[in-house]
PDB file of C-alpha atoms in Angstrom:
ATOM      1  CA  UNK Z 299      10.625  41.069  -1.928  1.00 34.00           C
ATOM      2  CA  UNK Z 300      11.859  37.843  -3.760  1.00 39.00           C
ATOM      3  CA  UNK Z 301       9.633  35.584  -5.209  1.00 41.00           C
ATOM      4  CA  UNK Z 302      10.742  32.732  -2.507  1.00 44.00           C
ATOM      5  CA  UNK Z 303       9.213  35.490   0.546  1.00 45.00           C
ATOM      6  CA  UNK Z 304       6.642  35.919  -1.430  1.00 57.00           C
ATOM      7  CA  UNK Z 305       5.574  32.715  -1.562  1.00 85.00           C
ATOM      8  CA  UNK Z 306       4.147  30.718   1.679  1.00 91.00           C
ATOM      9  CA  UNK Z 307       6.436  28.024   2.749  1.00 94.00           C
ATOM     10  CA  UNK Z 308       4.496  24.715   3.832  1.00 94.00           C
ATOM     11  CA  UNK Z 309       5.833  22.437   6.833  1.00 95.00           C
ATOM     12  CA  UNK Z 310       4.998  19.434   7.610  1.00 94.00           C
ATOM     13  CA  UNK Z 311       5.081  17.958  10.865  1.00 94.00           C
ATOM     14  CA  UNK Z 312       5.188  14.273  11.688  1.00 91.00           C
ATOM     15  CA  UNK Z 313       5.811  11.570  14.670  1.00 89.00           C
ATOM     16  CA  UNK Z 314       9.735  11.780  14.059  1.00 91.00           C
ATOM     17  CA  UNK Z 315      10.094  14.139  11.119  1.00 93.00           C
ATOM     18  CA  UNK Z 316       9.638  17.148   9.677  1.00 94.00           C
ATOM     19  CA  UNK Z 317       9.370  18.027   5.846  1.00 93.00           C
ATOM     20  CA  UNK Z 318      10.058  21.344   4.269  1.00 92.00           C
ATOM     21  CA  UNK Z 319      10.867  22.322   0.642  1.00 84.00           C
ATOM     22  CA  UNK Z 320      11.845  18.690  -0.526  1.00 86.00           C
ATOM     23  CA  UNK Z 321      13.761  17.865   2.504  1.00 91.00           C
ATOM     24  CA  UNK Z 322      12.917  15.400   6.086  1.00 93.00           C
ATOM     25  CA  UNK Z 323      14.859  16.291   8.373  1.00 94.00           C
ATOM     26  CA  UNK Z 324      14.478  13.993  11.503  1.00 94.00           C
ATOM     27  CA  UNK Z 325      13.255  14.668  15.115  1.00 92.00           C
ATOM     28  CA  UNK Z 326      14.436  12.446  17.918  1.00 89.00           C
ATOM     29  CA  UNK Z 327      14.257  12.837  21.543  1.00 86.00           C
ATOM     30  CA  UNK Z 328      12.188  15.462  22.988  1.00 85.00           C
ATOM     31  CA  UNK Z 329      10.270  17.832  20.750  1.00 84.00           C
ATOM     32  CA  UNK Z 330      11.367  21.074  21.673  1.00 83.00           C
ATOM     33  CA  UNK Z 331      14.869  20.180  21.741  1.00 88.00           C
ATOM     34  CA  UNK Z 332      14.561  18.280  18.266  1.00 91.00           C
ATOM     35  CA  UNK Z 333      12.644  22.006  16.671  1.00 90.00           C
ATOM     36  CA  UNK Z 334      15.249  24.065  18.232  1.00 88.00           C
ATOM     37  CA  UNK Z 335      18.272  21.933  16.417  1.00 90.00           C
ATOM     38  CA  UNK Z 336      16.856  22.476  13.337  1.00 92.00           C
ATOM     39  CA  UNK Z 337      19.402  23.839  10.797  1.00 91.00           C
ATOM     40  CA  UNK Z 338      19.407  27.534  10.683  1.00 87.00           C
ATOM     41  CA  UNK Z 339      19.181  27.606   7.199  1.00 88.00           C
ATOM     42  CA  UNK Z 340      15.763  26.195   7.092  1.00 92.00           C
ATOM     43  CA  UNK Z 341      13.626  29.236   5.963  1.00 93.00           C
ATOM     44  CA  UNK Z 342      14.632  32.814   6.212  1.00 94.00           C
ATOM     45  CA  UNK Z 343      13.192  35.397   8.794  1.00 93.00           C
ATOM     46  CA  UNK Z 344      10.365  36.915   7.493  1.00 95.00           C
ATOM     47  CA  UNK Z 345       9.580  33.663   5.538  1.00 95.00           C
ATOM     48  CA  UNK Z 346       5.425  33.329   5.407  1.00 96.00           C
ATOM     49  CA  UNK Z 347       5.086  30.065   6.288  1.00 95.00           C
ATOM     50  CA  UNK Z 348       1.588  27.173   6.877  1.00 95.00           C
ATOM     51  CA  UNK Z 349       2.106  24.834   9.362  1.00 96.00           C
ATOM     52  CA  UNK Z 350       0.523  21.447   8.595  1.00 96.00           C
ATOM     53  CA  UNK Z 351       0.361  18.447  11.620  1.00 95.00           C
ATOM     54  CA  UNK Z 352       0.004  14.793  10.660  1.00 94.00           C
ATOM     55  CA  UNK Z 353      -3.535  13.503  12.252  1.00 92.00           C
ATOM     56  CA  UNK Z 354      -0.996  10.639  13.752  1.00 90.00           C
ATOM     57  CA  UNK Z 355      -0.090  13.868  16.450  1.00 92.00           C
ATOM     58  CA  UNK Z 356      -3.690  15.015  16.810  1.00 93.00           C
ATOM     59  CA  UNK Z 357      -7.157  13.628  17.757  1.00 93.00           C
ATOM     60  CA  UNK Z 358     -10.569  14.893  15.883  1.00 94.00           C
ATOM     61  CA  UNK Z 359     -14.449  14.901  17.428  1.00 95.00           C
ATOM     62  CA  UNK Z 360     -17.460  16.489  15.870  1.00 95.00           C
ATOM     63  CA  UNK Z 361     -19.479  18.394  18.283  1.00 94.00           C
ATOM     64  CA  UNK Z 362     -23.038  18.441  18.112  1.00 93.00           C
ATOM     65  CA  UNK Z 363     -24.684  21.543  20.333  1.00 90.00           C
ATOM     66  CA  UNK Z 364     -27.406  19.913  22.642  1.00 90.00           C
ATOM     67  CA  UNK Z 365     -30.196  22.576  22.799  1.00 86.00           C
ATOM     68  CA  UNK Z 366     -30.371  25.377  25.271  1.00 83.00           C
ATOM     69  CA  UNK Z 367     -26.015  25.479  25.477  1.00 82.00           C
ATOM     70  CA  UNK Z 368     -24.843  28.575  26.264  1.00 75.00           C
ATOM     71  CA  UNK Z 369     -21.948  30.716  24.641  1.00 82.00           C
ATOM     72  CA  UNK Z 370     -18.426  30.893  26.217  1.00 85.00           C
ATOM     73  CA  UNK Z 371     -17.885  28.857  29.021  1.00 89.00           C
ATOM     74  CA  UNK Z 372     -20.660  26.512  28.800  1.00 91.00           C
ATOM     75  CA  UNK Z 373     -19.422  25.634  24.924  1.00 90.00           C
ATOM     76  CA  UNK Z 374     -15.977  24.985  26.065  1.00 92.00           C
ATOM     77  CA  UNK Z 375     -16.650  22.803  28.933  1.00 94.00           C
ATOM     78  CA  UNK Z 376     -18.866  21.154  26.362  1.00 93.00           C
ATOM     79  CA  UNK Z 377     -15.906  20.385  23.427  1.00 94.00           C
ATOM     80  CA  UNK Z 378     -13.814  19.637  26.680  1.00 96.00           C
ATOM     81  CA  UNK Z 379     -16.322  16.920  27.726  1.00 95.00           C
ATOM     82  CA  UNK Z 380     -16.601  15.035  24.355  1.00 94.00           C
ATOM     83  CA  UNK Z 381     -12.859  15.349  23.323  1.00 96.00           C
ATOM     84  CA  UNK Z 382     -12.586  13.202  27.123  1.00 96.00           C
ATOM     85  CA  UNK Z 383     -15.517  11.160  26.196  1.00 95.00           C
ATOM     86  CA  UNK Z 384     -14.345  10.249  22.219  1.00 93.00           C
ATOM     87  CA  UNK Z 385     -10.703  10.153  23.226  1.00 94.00           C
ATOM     88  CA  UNK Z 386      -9.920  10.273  26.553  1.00 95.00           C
ATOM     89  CA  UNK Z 387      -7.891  13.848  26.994  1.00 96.00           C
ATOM     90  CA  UNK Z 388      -8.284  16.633  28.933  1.00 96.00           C
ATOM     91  CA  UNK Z 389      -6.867  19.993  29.737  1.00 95.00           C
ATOM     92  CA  UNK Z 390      -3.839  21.176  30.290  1.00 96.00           C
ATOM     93  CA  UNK Z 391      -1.768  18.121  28.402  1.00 97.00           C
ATOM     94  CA  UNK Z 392      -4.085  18.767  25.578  1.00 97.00           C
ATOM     95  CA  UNK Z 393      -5.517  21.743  23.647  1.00 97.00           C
ATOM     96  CA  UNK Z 394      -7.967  22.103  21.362  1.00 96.00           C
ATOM     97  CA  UNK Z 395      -9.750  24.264  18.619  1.00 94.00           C
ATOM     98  CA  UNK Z 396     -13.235  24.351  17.295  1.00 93.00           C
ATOM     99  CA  UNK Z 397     -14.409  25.351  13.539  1.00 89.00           C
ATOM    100  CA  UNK Z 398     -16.688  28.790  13.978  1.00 82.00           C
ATOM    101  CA  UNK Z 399     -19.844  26.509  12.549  1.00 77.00           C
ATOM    102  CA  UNK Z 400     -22.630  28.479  14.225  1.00 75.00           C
ATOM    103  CA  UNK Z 401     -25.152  26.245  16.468  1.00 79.00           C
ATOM    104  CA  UNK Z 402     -26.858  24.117  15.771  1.00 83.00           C
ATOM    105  CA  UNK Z 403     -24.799  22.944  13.001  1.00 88.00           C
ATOM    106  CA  UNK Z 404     -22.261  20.516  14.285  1.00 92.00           C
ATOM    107  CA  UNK Z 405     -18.500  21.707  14.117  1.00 92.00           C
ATOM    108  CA  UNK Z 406     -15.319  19.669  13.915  1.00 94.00           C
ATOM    109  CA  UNK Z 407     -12.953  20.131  17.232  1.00 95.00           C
ATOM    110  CA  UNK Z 408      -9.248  19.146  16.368  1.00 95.00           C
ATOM    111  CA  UNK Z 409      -7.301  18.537  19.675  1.00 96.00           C
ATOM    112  CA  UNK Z 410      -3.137  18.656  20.209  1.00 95.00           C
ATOM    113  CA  UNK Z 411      -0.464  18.359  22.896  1.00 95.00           C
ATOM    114  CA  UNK Z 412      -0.181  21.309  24.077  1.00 96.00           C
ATOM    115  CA  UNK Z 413       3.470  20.638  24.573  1.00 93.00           C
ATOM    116  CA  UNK Z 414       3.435  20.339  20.970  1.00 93.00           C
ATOM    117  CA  UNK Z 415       1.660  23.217  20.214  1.00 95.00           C
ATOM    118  CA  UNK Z 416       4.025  25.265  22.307  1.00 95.00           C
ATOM    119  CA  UNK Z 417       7.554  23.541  21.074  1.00 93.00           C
ATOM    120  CA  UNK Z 418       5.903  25.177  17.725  1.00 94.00           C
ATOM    121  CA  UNK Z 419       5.150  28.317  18.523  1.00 95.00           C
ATOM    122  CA  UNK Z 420       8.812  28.806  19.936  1.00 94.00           C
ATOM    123  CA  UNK Z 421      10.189  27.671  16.619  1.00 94.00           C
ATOM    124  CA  UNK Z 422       8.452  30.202  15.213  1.00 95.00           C
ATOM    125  CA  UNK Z 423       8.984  33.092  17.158  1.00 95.00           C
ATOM    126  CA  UNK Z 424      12.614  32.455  17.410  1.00 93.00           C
ATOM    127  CA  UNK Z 425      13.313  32.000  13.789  1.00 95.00           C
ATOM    128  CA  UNK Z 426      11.418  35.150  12.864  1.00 96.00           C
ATOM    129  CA  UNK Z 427       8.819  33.598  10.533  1.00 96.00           C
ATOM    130  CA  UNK Z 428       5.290  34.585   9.798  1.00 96.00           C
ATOM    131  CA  UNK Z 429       2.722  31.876  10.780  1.00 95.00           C
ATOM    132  CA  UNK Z 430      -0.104  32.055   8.051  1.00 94.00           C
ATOM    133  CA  UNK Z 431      -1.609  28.832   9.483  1.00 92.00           C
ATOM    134  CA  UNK Z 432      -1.092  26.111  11.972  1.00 94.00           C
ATOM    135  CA  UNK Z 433      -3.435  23.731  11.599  1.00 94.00           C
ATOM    136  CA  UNK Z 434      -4.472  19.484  11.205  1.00 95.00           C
ATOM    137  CA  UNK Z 435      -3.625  17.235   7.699  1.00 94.00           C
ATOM    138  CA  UNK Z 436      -7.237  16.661   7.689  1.00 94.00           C
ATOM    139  CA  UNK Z 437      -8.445  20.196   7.750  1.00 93.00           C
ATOM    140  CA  UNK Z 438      -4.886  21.474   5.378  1.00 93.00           C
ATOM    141  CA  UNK Z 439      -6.648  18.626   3.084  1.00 93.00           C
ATOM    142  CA  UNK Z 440      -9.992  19.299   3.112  1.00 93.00           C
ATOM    143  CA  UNK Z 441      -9.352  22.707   2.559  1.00 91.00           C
ATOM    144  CA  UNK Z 442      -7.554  22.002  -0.339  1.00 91.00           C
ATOM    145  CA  UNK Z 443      -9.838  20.056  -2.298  1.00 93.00           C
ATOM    146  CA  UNK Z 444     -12.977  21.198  -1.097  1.00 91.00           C
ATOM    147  CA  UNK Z 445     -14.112  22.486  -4.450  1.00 92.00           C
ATOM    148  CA  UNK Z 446     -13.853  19.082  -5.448  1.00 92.00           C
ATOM    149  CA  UNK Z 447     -16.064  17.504  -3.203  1.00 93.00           C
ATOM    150  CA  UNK Z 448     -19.299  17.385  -5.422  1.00 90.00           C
ATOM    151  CA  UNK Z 449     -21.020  14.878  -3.862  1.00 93.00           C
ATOM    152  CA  UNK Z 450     -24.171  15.578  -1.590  1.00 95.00           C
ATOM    153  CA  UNK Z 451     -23.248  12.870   0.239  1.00 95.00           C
ATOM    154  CA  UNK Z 452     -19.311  12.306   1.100  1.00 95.00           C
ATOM    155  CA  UNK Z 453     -16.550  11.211   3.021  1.00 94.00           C
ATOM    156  CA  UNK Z 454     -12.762  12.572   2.497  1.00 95.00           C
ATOM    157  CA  UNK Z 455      -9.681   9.890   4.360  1.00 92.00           C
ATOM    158  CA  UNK Z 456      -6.460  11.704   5.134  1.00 92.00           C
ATOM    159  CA  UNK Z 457      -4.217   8.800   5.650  1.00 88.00           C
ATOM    160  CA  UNK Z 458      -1.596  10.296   8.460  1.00 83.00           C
ATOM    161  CA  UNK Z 459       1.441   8.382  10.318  1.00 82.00           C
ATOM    162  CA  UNK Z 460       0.038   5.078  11.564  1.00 81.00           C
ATOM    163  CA  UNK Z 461      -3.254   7.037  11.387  1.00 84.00           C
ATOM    164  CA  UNK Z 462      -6.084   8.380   9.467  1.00 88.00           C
ATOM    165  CA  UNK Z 463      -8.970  10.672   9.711  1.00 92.00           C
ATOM    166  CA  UNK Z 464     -12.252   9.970   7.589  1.00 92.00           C
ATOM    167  CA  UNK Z 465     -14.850  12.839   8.083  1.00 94.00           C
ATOM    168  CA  UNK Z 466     -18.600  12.138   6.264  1.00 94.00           C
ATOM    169  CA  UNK Z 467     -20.642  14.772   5.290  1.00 95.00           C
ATOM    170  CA  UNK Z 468     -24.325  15.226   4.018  1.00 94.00           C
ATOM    171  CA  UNK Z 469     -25.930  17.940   1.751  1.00 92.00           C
ATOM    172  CA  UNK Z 470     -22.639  19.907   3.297  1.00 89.00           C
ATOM    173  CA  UNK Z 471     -22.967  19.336   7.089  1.00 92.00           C
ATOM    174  CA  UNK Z 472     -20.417  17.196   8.715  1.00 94.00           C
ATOM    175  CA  UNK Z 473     -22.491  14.253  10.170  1.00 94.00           C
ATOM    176  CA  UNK Z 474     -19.516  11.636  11.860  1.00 94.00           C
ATOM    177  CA  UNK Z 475     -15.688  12.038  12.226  1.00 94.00           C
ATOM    178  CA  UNK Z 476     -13.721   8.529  12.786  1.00 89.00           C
ATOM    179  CA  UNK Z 477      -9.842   9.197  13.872  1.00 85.00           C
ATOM    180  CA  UNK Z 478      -8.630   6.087  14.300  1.00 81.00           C
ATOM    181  CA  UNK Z 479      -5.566   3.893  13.971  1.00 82.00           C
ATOM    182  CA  UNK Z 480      -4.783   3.223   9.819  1.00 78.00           C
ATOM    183  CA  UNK Z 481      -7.126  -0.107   8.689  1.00 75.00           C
ATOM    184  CA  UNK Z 482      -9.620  -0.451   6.186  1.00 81.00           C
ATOM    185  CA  UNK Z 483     -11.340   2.958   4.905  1.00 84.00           C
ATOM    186  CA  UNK Z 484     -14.073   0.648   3.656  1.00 84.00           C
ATOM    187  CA  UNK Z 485     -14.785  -1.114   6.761  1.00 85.00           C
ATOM    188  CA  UNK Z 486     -14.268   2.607   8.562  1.00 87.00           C
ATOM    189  CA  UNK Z 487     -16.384   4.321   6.399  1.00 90.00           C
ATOM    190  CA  UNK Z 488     -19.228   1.286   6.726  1.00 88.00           C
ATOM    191  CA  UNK Z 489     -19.273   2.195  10.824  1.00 88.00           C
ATOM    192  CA  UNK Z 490     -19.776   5.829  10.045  1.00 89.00           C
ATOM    193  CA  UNK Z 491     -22.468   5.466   7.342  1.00 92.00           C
ATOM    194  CA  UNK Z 492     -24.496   2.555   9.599  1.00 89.00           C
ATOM    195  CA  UNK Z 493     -24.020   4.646  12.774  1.00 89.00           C
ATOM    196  CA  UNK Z 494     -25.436   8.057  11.018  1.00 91.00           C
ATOM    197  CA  UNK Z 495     -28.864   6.253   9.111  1.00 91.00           C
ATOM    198  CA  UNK Z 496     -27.650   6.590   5.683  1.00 90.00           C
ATOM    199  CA  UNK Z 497     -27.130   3.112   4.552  1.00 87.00           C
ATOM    200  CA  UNK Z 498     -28.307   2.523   1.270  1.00 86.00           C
ATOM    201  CA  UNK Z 499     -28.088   6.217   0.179  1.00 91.00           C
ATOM    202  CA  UNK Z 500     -25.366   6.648  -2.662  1.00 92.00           C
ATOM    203  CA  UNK Z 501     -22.160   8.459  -1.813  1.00 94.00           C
ATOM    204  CA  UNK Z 502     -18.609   9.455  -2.635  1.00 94.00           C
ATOM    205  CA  UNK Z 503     -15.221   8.504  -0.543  1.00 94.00           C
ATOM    206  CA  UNK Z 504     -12.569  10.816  -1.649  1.00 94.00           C
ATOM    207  CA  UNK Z 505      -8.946  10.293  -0.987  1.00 89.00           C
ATOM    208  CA  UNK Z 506      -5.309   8.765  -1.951  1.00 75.00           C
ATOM    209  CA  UNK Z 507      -4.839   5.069  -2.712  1.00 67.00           C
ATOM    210  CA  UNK Z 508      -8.256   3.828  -1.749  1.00 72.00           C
ATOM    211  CA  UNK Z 509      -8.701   0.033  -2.038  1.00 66.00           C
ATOM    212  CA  UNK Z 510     -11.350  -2.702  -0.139  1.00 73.00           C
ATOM    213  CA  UNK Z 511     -14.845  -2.845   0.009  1.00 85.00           C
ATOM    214  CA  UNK Z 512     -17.267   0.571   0.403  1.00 88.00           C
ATOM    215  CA  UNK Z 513     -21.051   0.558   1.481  1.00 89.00           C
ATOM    216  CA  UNK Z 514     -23.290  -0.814  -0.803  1.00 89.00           C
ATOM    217  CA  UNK Z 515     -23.946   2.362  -3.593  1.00 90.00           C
ATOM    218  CA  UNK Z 516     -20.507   4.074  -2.668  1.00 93.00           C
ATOM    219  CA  UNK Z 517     -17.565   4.902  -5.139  1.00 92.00           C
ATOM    220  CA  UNK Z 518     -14.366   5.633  -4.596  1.00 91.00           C
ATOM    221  CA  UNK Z 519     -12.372   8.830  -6.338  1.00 92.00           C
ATOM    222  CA  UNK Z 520      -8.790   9.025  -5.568  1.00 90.00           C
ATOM    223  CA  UNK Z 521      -7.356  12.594  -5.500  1.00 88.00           C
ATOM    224  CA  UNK Z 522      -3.763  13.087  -6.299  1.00 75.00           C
ATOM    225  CA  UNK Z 523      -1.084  13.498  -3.519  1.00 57.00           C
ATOM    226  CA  UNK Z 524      -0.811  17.218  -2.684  1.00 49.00           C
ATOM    227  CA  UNK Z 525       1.100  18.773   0.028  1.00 45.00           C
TER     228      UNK Z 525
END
């Protein structure tokens, strides 16, 4: 196996775009028309390859478990109910998926088109790659960088395509997600902190090219670009 196969191949998905290796290729018109007239050349078969969707395509809620919920269905029709109370979707133009944080901590649910999700699917399956991952910018990121998130209590801002995503956490439980149009992190992250109790406690707000005005006892710490 070559080095390149070796490797895992990172994609990038964006409102009219897709980036791969260096290049951006763009995608007009309807999606699954736009995937399928990608250039043959773009990865080999076999190629191992992550997935990553800009938070402009997706839509983010943190669940909290009321007591007494149930397992299975009564769990799903729960994430269904917030995802149409934060956002306003629903089933079947949009699907979802939950992060396996067992009750009662609270878990982040990341929601997509499911047109989307199934324009990428067929992309794969017909170019013969190996899906390691296919997953949101703000989870890809977090993920990332995690290790670097010392703070007890934090916030990380994925800036996305007209979008961005600003999750806070405390003593390492999410406590608020905000996925919003792009505006002021400072003024975002000031909602989030007031709406959660924790004004006037000290924190962190990770991210890329932070500017404006945090909560009063907040720093900012930019982290480098990153795929």
């Amino acid at each position: 196996m070559s080095p390149f196969w070796a490797e895992t191949a990172i994609l990038q998905l964006a409102p009219g775009c897709l980036r791969v290796g260096g290049r951006s290729l763009p995608l007009a018109g309807d999606l699954s028309a736009a995937l399928t007239a990608l250039p043959a050349d773009l990865l080999p078969r076999g190629q191992r390859c992550r997935l990553v969707v800009d938070d402009g395509l997706l839509r983010y809620a943190l669940i909290r478990w009321p007591a007494g919920l149930g397992r299975g269905a009564e769990r799903a029709a729960f994430v269904a109910h917030r995802l149409g109370e934060v956002h306003g979707i629903a089933a079947p133009e949009w699907c979802w998926r939950v992060d396996p944080e067992p009750p009662p901590r609270p878990a982040l649910a990341c929601a997509m088109p499911t047109a989307l999700a199934a324009a990428v699917h067929a992309l794969v399956r017909a170019r013969g790659w190996r899906l390691a991952e296919f997953t949101g910018a703000f989870t890809h990121r977090y993920n990332q960088v995690r290790r670097r998130l010392k703070a007890p209590l934090g916030a990380l801002l994925v800036e996305g395509a007209g979008r961005q995503t600003l999750g806070l956490w405390r003593q390492g439980q999410w406590q608020a997600i905000r996925n919003q149009s792009a505006g002021d992190p400072g003024a975002a992250l000031n909602l989030l902190v007031g709406a959660c109790g924790l004004g006037g406690e000290a924190g962190v707000l990770y991210g890329a090219g932070l500017a404006g005005p945090l909560p009063a006892g907040w720093q900012a710490v930019p982290l480098d670009g990153g795929a």
